[in-house]
Structure formats: structure tokens, C-alpha cells
Amino acid sequence: MAKNYFRKKPVSTILTDIQQGFTDTENAKSGITHLKKVLGVRDLTFMGIAAVIGAGIFSTIGQAAFEGGPGVTILFILTAITCGFSALCYAEFASRIPVSGSAYTYAYASFGELIAWIIGWDLLMEYAIGNIAVAISWSEYFTNLLEGFNIHMPAYLTMDYLSAMRANDKLLQLTASGNITEITDHLKYQAYAWNNAPGIGGVKLIADLPALGIVFLITYLVYIGIRETKRATNTMVILKIAVVLGVIVVGLFYVTPSNWSPFLPNEFSGVMKGVSGVFFAYIGFDAISTTAEECKDPQRDLPKGMIYSLIICTVLYILIALVLTGMVNYSELQVADPLAFVFKRVGLDEISYLISVSAVIATASVLLIFQMGQPRIWMSMSRDGLLPKAFSRIHPKYQTPGFATIVTGFVVAIPALFMNLTEVTDLTSIGTLFAFVLVCGGVLLLEKDENRPAGKFRIPYINSKYIVPGLLIAALATFWSPIIGLFEFEGGWHQYKDTLPYFLFMIVALVIAVLSFRKNLSLIPVLGMLSCLYLMTELGYKNWERFLIWLGIGLIIYFTYSYKNSRLNRTDIPTK
């Protein structure tokens, strides 16, 4: 019985299903069983840039720079390398299995059904929570843009309930303690929203209406077709790249090199505090793989689109980080709109306004790509019977996963009214890293399959036999002091619990090092697994706890519905 939980869906079956246009009965009657194939390398590269250059470069980079100083550029490089390993693994999977479904489909072919369900459920959280975060960020920029036109929305209709309540409590606390200097204008604005919001009884009416509006608008665009989505994406990407390059060129004339010293004001630990914000900026390339069935030549174009977009975005992020920390001191960058802030700081208000306009466009393009990716995950899971058939229904006119797109719109729009940006950013990052770990591991498993299909992209094989054990020994020798510190339990459970993920990483790293030595594993997927798992350890116990709760809910659904309804329960479907 337990063996059936790990039944694999052979690659040949996956590809046959798509060639035959497998979907639900309603689609077969209408004759619409395939998605439109309209995407090329340029479109995929633009989609990757659209998803990566957004909230990160216009928002979360400020907090990351505040924590890590100019050294935040190191974090961008480390994150890019980590994502690079994963991108190569995604590219090989996409080349072998050019099917919508992203890491979910890849896990089904390599790990089996239970792990595929877990990663699919994880991806649903990743995309939904990520979309919510982007919608909230877009709302902030849009509200600021309206202010520039002297259009003032009520404060209680531009933010979430939790932020307003916390701000009011903190304002009262700082006032009572006499710490008036710590009261910022942003804190006053949030507290003002709380105190002026209408309410019924003790419940106040506070909701982020702009976030709701942009989600519904983007959902409609994704619903009516991939061609329309492609055109909108390409236009927005060209515009925002032009703005980012302009910011870099103009900003270089206002850089003061002394601001780059000290380069690591809070040491390496300060740099790593920005992991969730920086990594959140990079997760977009994952969404490209969900468009496999809409690519003209997915086996050739998907790998190129992923890798090109990752390289371009990394260069832009590093240059922006250097310009930001060079224009003003890193300690001033703890703001929601760092790019606009630094140009105001040097007296270039016109450029600051232009950045606000481009930020609205940039974050909308991120939401567009994420909102396009999630319905295709729903669709792939529905095809396999793990979700109801309605999710794989393709619209007869628009040839998009219509029902899944509508559901995605509501799943994102409603929580975006009330949720807090910081909470959702961390949760998205841990979910994405988990997906990357499994994709890298899946490539290692597929390498054992002698009958694997010949894709057009293969990860270069480098034997990890001595390299990985050597790296582990070097890491132990270099960081032996903080490692020993993990075993000091003086602070009790409250302090000790945050070290648990590090123990998990050390155990996995030791096991992988042994397997690398004994099995001659491929180096790039191994480094991808270990680097992503390490970044997960930096996200803290609280995020791990929430993540595991979400996976627990998913397992309940799997054992009560999905396992029984899986297509692999049919005797005519080969399993492996």
C-alpha cells in the first residue's frame, strides 16, 4: 500500500497525454484540448524579467540594504548562484518534460505521486502568497502615485487591518515611553488609518482596495488569452528596463564612494538577514516553466529563456544595489520605496516621480506572470486526478485554463485585502526554496533512468565525488565556532528553536556528501540542493512552522480525496 503513494508517472505517459490533448470530457466535446503555442525565446526571457524585476528592485531591496549595507551585493550574487543551479535543473526538466506544471510535474516523474502532491500543494501556496505580496506592494506605489496627482484615498482603504492595528499600538507605546523620535511618518499614517476607519462594534473597516482592483484586472487579462498576456508583458518589460537603466546611469553621477565603507557594517550575518526579501525578488523564473505547453519549441526555448532572464536580472540587481548604497548611507534605506527615496534625497524629484510611475508598471508585470503561472499548476494537478476536473477545463474561445484562472483571482484578491506584506514574503520564499530543493533532487534521480528521453538541454556532468566532501570539510573548518555555538542550550526553547533548521541542514549535507562520494553524483544539482536548503535555514523557525502546517493541510486533502481519484489508480495507466 505504501508503495502506491510513490507511484511515478512515466515521462512517456506525460508526453502522450499532452500530444493527445488529455483533459476533461467537456473540453473534448468542444474540440479545444490544447493551449495556444505562441511563445518564443524573447517572450520567455521577457516573462522572466517581468517576474524578477519588480517588487524586489523597487521595494524589498531597501530593507535588505539597511540590514547588510553595501555588502548586500554579495547576497544578490549568492542568491543568483543558488538560483542559477536551480535554473539549470529546471531547464533540463523543461527540456525533457515540456509540460505545464513546473516542479509538480517534474516531481511526479522522479519522486512519485505523494512527493508530487506535496510540491504541487507547496507551489499553490508559493504562487498565491507571492501574488498577494506583489498586489500589496503595487497598492502602496499606486497610492503614492495618486497622491502626486492630489488624489487622496481614505487611508483605511489602502492598507491591511493588521498593519494599522499594530501601528496604532506602537504609536501609543512610543508616546507613553517618551520615544517621540522613533515615530515615523509612515507609522503615523498607519495609526491615522486605524483611528479614522469606520467600524461596527469593535471591528473596523480597513481593507486594501487597490490591491483588490489590480488582482481582478490582471486576472481578466490572463483569462482572455496568452497572446494578450505576452503583449502586455513585453511592453511593460521594455519600459521598466529602460527606467532601471536610466536610474543606474543617472545615479552613478551622485554616488559618493565613502558610502560604501564599511562594506559589511553588520558583518556577514547582517547580509544574510535580507535573504527572504532578496530571494523573493528572484523566484519569478520558476513561473516560466508553467508556460511549456504554450511555447513554440519548449525543449529549445525554455532553458534559454530561464537562463537569459536570470543573468540579465542579476546584473541589474547588483548595479542597482551599488548605486543605492553609494547615493545615500545604507542606514537611511529602511523605506518602502528606496529608489524614489534616494533621488528625492539628492534633490531629483522629477526622477523620483518617474520611478513611482515605473514601479506601478513593474509590480503589475510581476503580478501578471505569477497570476498566469498558478492556474497552470491547478490545471496539471487536475489532469492527474489530484484536483477536481473543473480545474483542467480549457476555455473554448480563449484557450486558457479558464476556471482555474478565476479561482486563482479570488484566492489572491480576497486575502490581499487584509494580509501583511512582511508575513507573506517570508512564507513565499521558504515555499519556493523547497520547490527548488526537490527539482534539483529530481534531476539526480532522473539521471539513473537509462531510458530517459533525449532533451535538447543537459546539465554538464561534473563528478562531485571529492568536491562536495571537500567543501563540507572546508566549511566545518571555517565555521567551527558558530557550529559549536548551536549546541549551547542556555537560552531555553524560545532561543533554541531557531537553530533547529541548521541541524537539519547539517544532517542533509553530511548525507549528501557521503552519497556524492559513493555514487559520483552530478555536482550542479547537488550544489543546488544544498544552497537552497541553507537559505531555508536562514528564514527562522516561525516560517518553518507555518510551512509545515500548510503541508499538513495538504496531506489531509491528498489522503481523503486525491489518492483515490488519481488517474494512476486506473489499471491502463503504466506506473513506475
PDB file of C-alpha atoms in Angstrom, residues 67-68 71 74-75 78 264-274 479 534 538:
ATOM      1  CA  GLU A  67      20.434  45.186   7.120  1.00  0.00           C
ATOM      2  CA  GLY A  68      23.512  44.318   5.073  1.00  0.00           C
ATOM      3  CA  GLY A  71      27.574  44.145   1.191  1.00  0.00           C
ATOM      4  CA  ILE A  74      27.189  39.737  -2.021  1.00  0.00           C
ATOM      5  CA  LEU A  75      23.749  38.422  -1.113  1.00  0.00           C
ATOM      6  CA  LEU A  78      24.925  34.274  -3.674  1.00  0.00           C
ATOM      7  CA  LEU A 264      29.884  44.969   5.715  1.00  0.00           C
ATOM      8  CA  PRO A 265      28.724  47.196   8.599  1.00  0.00           C
ATOM      9  CA  ASN A 266      26.747  44.381  10.244  1.00  0.00           C
ATOM     10  CA  GLU A 267      29.128  41.639   9.141  1.00  0.00           C
ATOM     11  CA  PHE A 268      28.017  38.640   7.087  1.00  0.00           C
ATOM     12  CA  SER A 269      25.145  37.863   9.467  1.00  0.00           C
ATOM     13  CA  GLY A 270      23.637  41.254   8.645  1.00  0.00           C
ATOM     14  CA  VAL A 271      23.836  40.486   4.940  1.00  0.00           C
ATOM     15  CA  MET A 272      22.013  37.181   5.432  1.00  0.00           C
ATOM     16  CA  LYS A 273      19.114  38.903   7.228  1.00  0.00           C
ATOM     17  CA  GLY A 274      17.958  40.085   3.827  1.00  0.00           C
ATOM     18  CA  PHE A 479      32.749  27.947  10.663  1.00  0.00           C
ATOM     19  CA  TYR A 534      20.852  26.505   3.546  1.00  0.00           C
ATOM     20  CA  GLU A 538      18.015  31.431   7.388  1.00  0.00           C
TER      21      GLU A 538
END
